[in-house]
Amino acid sequence: MDNRTIGVMDSGIGGLTVLKQITRLMPDESFIFVGDQKNLPYGEKSTEEVKSFAERIADYLLKRNIKMFVIACNTATAAAYEYLKEKLPVPVIGVIQPGSEEAVSVTKNNRIGIIATNGTIKSHIYEKTVSRIDPGVKTFGLGCPEFVSLVESGQAGTTKSFKEVSDQLKFFAGKDIDTLILGCTHFPVLTKEIIKAVSDDVRLVDPGVSAGMQVQDYLTKHDMLASPSQAKTGNFYTTGNVSKFVEVANEVLGKKIVAEHLDL
Ligand code: DGL
């Protein structure tokens, strides 16, 4: 039993798609979520910068006595997971390994598409992780930074968003993929748009779902789940504008939340 909180970070709203999975699977857990909107988009920053943003958030959350650090951001997982896993005194969960495992297990024709930020695509991390799991799988990666802006500005579900997603995903025409990894935690918010843009045969993989299961697995195996009888807490912070964060977060989470500003 461990009643400390789980720390979850992203550059912004996207990480809430991972948090949603964690709280769905483990409703008794307390959490602290940090969206680093001051530094968004991570996908257009250098690896070193993203690594230092993630480290700063981890250091802050450690002071808040977290029992686990979840990097609910693909770009930050690519830049900082290995480093933080070694450095932090608490377990670190990223989103890339679980997402890759899930994609390799569902593909039938061994052709997987990846949509992510430019930072994640340029790191080739999905390509490498997928081929480490199964060298016979071919991947096709596409950077879609515009999708992050659509989500952050609360434009998911609009005509503009359907058009943008459909235009970008034309890249996959003729590539014969049967699986598509949503390699940015913002992208599950655009699921309707993405389904409409790709063929019905394409299975979408949201790495947040398997990352949530990995969190549960780890806490269960290490006897670190929170006691159901403890009073649970959930705190949301943004390093950016609080009212903008809350407006979009309410949409994504489907409930009203309260958030505070965090100066890091
Ligand atoms: N949500 C982030 C990811 O999963 C990145 C978005 C961004 O800040 O560019 O990669």
Coordinates of C-alpha atoms and ligand atoms in Angstrom, one line a residue:
M1 CA 0.0 0.0 0.0
D2 CA 1.3 3.5 -0.9
N3 CA -0.9 6.5 -0.5
R4 CA 1.5 9.0 -2.1
T5 CA 0.4 10.7 -5.3
I6 CA 1.3 9.9 -9.0
G7 CA 3.0 12.7 -10.8
V8 CA 1.9 13.2 -14.5
M9 CA 3.4 15.6 -16.9
D10 CA 2.9 16.9 -20.4
S11 CA 3.6 20.1 -22.4
G12 CA -0.1 20.8 -22.2
I13 CA -3.6 19.3 -22.6
G14 CA -2.5 16.1 -24.3
G15 CA -1.3 14.4 -21.1
L16 CA -4.9 14.5 -19.8
T17 CA -5.7 11.7 -22.3
V18 CA -3.2 9.6 -20.4
L19 CA -4.4 10.8 -17.0
K20 CA -7.9 9.8 -18.0
Q21 CA -6.8 6.2 -18.5
I22 CA -4.9 6.2 -15.2
T23 CA -7.9 7.5 -13.2
R24 CA -10.3 5.2 -15.1
L25 CA -8.2 2.1 -14.2
M26 CA -7.3 3.3 -10.7
P27 CA -10.0 5.6 -9.3
D28 CA -8.5 5.5 -5.8
E29 CA -5.2 7.0 -6.8
S30 CA -4.3 10.6 -6.0
F31 CA -2.4 12.6 -8.7
I32 CA -0.7 15.8 -9.6
F33 CA -0.9 16.9 -13.2
V34 CA 1.5 19.5 -14.7
G35 CA 0.9 20.9 -18.2
D36 CA 4.0 22.9 -19.2
Q37 CA 2.1 25.3 -21.5
K38 CA 4.6 28.0 -21.1
N39 CA 7.1 25.9 -23.1
L40 CA 4.6 24.3 -25.5
P41 CA 5.1 23.0 -28.2
Y42 CA 7.8 20.6 -27.1
G43 CA 7.8 19.1 -30.5
E44 CA 9.5 22.1 -32.0
K45 CA 12.2 22.4 -29.3
S46 CA 15.6 20.7 -29.1
T47 CA 16.1 17.4 -27.3
E48 CA 18.2 19.2 -24.7
E49 CA 15.5 21.8 -24.0
V50 CA 12.8 19.2 -23.7
K51 CA 14.9 17.1 -21.4
S52 CA 15.5 20.1 -19.1
F53 CA 11.8 21.0 -19.0
A54 CA 10.9 17.4 -18.0
E55 CA 13.7 17.3 -15.4
R56 CA 12.5 20.6 -13.9
I57 CA 8.9 19.2 -13.6
A58 CA 10.2 15.9 -12.1
D59 CA 12.2 17.8 -9.5
Y60 CA 9.2 19.8 -8.6
L61 CA 7.0 16.8 -8.3
L62 CA 9.5 14.9 -6.2
K63 CA 9.4 17.7 -3.7
R64 CA 5.6 17.1 -3.6
N65 CA 6.4 13.5 -2.6
I66 CA 5.2 11.5 -5.7
K67 CA 5.5 7.7 -5.8
M68 CA 5.8 7.5 -9.6
F69 CA 6.6 9.9 -12.4
V70 CA 4.5 9.4 -15.6
I71 CA 5.8 11.2 -18.7
A72 CA 2.5 11.6 -20.5
C73 CA 4.2 13.1 -23.5
N74 CA 5.8 11.2 -26.4
T75 CA 8.3 14.1 -27.2
A76 CA 9.4 14.2 -23.6
T77 CA 9.6 10.4 -23.4
A78 CA 11.8 10.4 -26.5
A79 CA 14.1 13.2 -25.0
A80 CA 14.2 12.3 -21.3
Y81 CA 12.9 8.9 -20.4
E82 CA 16.2 7.0 -20.3
Y83 CA 17.8 9.8 -18.4
L84 CA 15.1 10.3 -15.8
K85 CA 14.7 6.5 -15.3
E86 CA 18.3 6.4 -14.2
K87 CA 18.2 9.6 -12.2
L88 CA 14.9 9.6 -10.3
P89 CA 14.4 7.8 -7.0
V90 CA 10.9 6.8 -8.1
P91 CA 9.7 4.6 -11.0
V92 CA 9.3 6.4 -14.3
I93 CA 6.7 5.4 -17.0
G94 CA 6.8 6.7 -20.5
V95 CA 4.4 6.2 -23.4
I96 CA 6.6 5.0 -26.3
Q97 CA 7.4 1.4 -25.2
P98 CA 3.8 0.5 -24.3
G99 CA 2.4 2.1 -27.5
S100 CA 4.9 0.3 -29.7
E101 CA 4.2 -3.1 -28.0
E102 CA 0.5 -2.6 -28.5
A103 CA 0.9 -1.6 -32.2
V104 CA 3.2 -4.6 -33.0
S105 CA 0.7 -6.9 -31.3
V106 CA -2.3 -5.7 -33.4
T107 CA -0.8 -5.3 -36.8
K108 CA -1.5 -8.1 -39.2
N109 CA 0.3 -6.9 -42.3
N110 CA 3.3 -5.5 -40.4
R111 CA 2.9 -2.0 -41.8
I112 CA 2.4 0.6 -39.1
G113 CA 1.9 4.3 -39.4
I114 CA 3.1 6.8 -36.8
I115 CA 1.8 10.3 -36.3
A116 CA 3.6 12.5 -33.8
T117 CA 5.3 15.8 -33.2
N118 CA 8.3 16.7 -35.4
G119 CA 10.6 16.1 -32.4
T120 CA 9.4 12.6 -31.9
I121 CA 9.5 11.7 -35.6
K122 CA 13.0 13.1 -36.0
S123 CA 14.2 11.1 -33.0
H124 CA 13.1 7.9 -34.9
I125 CA 12.3 6.5 -31.5
Y126 CA 9.1 4.7 -32.5
E127 CA 10.9 3.2 -35.6
K128 CA 13.7 1.9 -33.4
T129 CA 11.4 0.6 -30.6
V130 CA 9.0 -1.1 -33.0
S131 CA 11.9 -2.8 -34.9
R132 CA 13.5 -3.9 -31.6
I133 CA 10.2 -5.6 -30.7
D134 CA 9.8 -7.0 -34.3
P135 CA 12.4 -6.3 -36.9
G136 CA 9.9 -7.5 -39.6
V137 CA 7.6 -4.5 -39.1
K138 CA 7.8 -1.5 -41.5
T139 CA 6.9 1.9 -40.1
F140 CA 5.9 5.2 -41.8
G141 CA 6.2 8.3 -39.7
L142 CA 4.6 11.7 -40.2
G143 CA 5.1 14.9 -38.1
C144 CA 1.8 16.6 -37.5
P145 CA 2.6 19.7 -35.3
E146 CA -0.6 21.4 -36.5
F147 CA -2.7 18.8 -34.6
V148 CA -1.2 20.0 -31.3
S149 CA -2.3 23.6 -32.0
L150 CA -5.8 22.4 -33.0
V151 CA -6.2 20.6 -29.6
E152 CA -4.6 23.3 -27.5
S153 CA -6.8 26.0 -29.0
G154 CA -10.0 24.0 -28.4
Q155 CA -10.7 23.4 -32.1
A156 CA -11.1 19.6 -32.0
G157 CA -14.4 18.7 -33.7
T158 CA -14.6 21.8 -35.9
T159 CA -14.8 21.8 -39.7
K160 CA -11.3 23.3 -39.7
S161 CA -10.0 20.4 -37.7
F162 CA -11.6 17.7 -39.8
K163 CA -10.1 19.3 -42.9
E164 CA -6.6 19.8 -41.5
V165 CA -6.5 16.2 -40.3
S166 CA -7.8 14.8 -43.5
D167 CA -5.3 16.9 -45.6
Q168 CA -2.3 15.7 -43.5
L169 CA -3.2 12.1 -43.3
K170 CA -3.3 11.8 -47.2
F171 CA 0.3 11.0 -46.6
F172 CA -0.7 7.4 -45.8
A173 CA -2.7 6.9 -49.0
G174 CA -1.2 3.9 -50.8
K175 CA 1.1 2.9 -47.9
D176 CA -1.2 0.1 -47.0
I177 CA -0.9 0.5 -43.2
D178 CA -3.3 -1.5 -41.0
T179 CA -2.3 0.2 -37.7
L180 CA -1.7 3.8 -36.8
I181 CA 0.0 4.9 -33.6
L182 CA -1.2 8.2 -32.2
G183 CA 2.3 9.1 -31.1
C184 CA 1.4 12.3 -29.4
T185 CA -0.8 12.5 -26.4
H186 CA -2.8 15.3 -27.9
F187 CA -4.0 13.2 -30.8
P188 CA -6.6 11.0 -29.1
V189 CA -8.6 14.2 -28.7
L190 CA -8.8 14.1 -32.6
T191 CA -9.9 10.5 -32.8
K192 CA -13.1 11.3 -34.7
E193 CA -11.1 13.3 -37.3
I194 CA -8.5 10.6 -37.6
I195 CA -11.0 7.8 -38.1
K196 CA -12.7 9.8 -40.8
A197 CA -9.4 10.5 -42.6
V198 CA -8.0 6.9 -42.7
S199 CA -9.5 3.7 -44.1
D200 CA -11.9 1.7 -41.8
D201 CA -9.4 -1.1 -41.8
V202 CA -6.8 0.9 -39.9
R203 CA -6.6 0.2 -36.2
L204 CA -5.7 3.3 -34.1
V205 CA -3.3 2.7 -31.2
D206 CA -3.4 5.2 -28.3
P207 CA -0.2 4.6 -26.3
G208 CA -1.9 6.3 -23.3
V209 CA -4.2 3.3 -22.9
S210 CA -1.3 0.8 -22.6
A211 CA 0.8 3.3 -20.5
G212 CA -2.2 3.4 -18.1
M213 CA -2.1 -0.4 -17.9
Q214 CA 1.6 -0.3 -17.3
V215 CA 1.2 2.1 -14.4
Q216 CA -1.4 -0.2 -12.9
D217 CA 0.7 -3.3 -13.4
Y218 CA 3.7 -1.7 -11.8
L219 CA 1.9 -0.4 -8.8
T220 CA 0.1 -3.7 -8.3
K221 CA 3.3 -5.8 -8.6
H222 CA 5.1 -3.6 -6.2
D223 CA 2.3 -3.3 -3.7
M224 CA 2.1 0.4 -4.3
L225 CA -1.5 1.0 -5.0
A226 CA -3.3 3.5 -2.8
S227 CA -5.7 2.3 -0.2
P228 CA -9.4 2.6 -1.3
S229 CA -10.2 4.2 2.1
Q230 CA -7.8 7.1 1.8
A231 CA -9.1 10.5 0.8
K232 CA -7.9 11.0 -2.7
T233 CA -6.7 14.3 -4.2
G234 CA -6.3 15.5 -7.8
N235 CA -4.4 18.7 -8.5
F236 CA -4.0 20.3 -11.9
Y237 CA -1.3 22.8 -12.7
T238 CA -0.3 24.7 -15.8
T239 CA 2.7 26.9 -16.3
G240 CA 0.6 28.9 -18.8
N241 CA -2.8 30.5 -18.7
V242 CA -5.1 28.9 -16.2
S243 CA -8.5 29.9 -17.7
K244 CA -7.4 28.7 -21.2
F245 CA -6.2 25.4 -19.7
V246 CA -9.3 24.8 -17.7
E247 CA -11.6 25.6 -20.7
V248 CA -10.0 22.9 -22.9
A249 CA -9.3 20.5 -20.1
N250 CA -13.0 20.4 -19.1
E251 CA -13.8 19.4 -22.7
V252 CA -11.1 16.7 -22.9
L253 CA -11.9 15.2 -19.4
G254 CA -15.7 15.7 -19.8
K255 CA -15.9 17.2 -16.3
K256 CA -15.2 20.5 -14.6
I257 CA -11.8 20.9 -13.0
V258 CA -10.0 23.5 -11.0
A259 CA -6.4 24.3 -11.9
E260 CA -3.7 26.5 -10.5
H261 CA -0.8 28.4 -12.1
L262 CA 2.7 27.0 -11.5
D263 CA 5.8 29.0 -11.8
L264 CA 8.7 26.8 -12.7
Ligands
DGL1 N1 1.8 16.0 -26.1 C1 3.1 15.9 -26.6 C2 3.5 14.6 -27.1 O1 3.0 13.6 -26.8 C3 3.7 17.0 -27.4 C4 3.0 18.2 -27.9 C5 4.0 19.4 -28.1 O2 4.2 20.1 -27.1 O3 4.5 19.6 -29.2 O4 4.5 14.5 -27.9

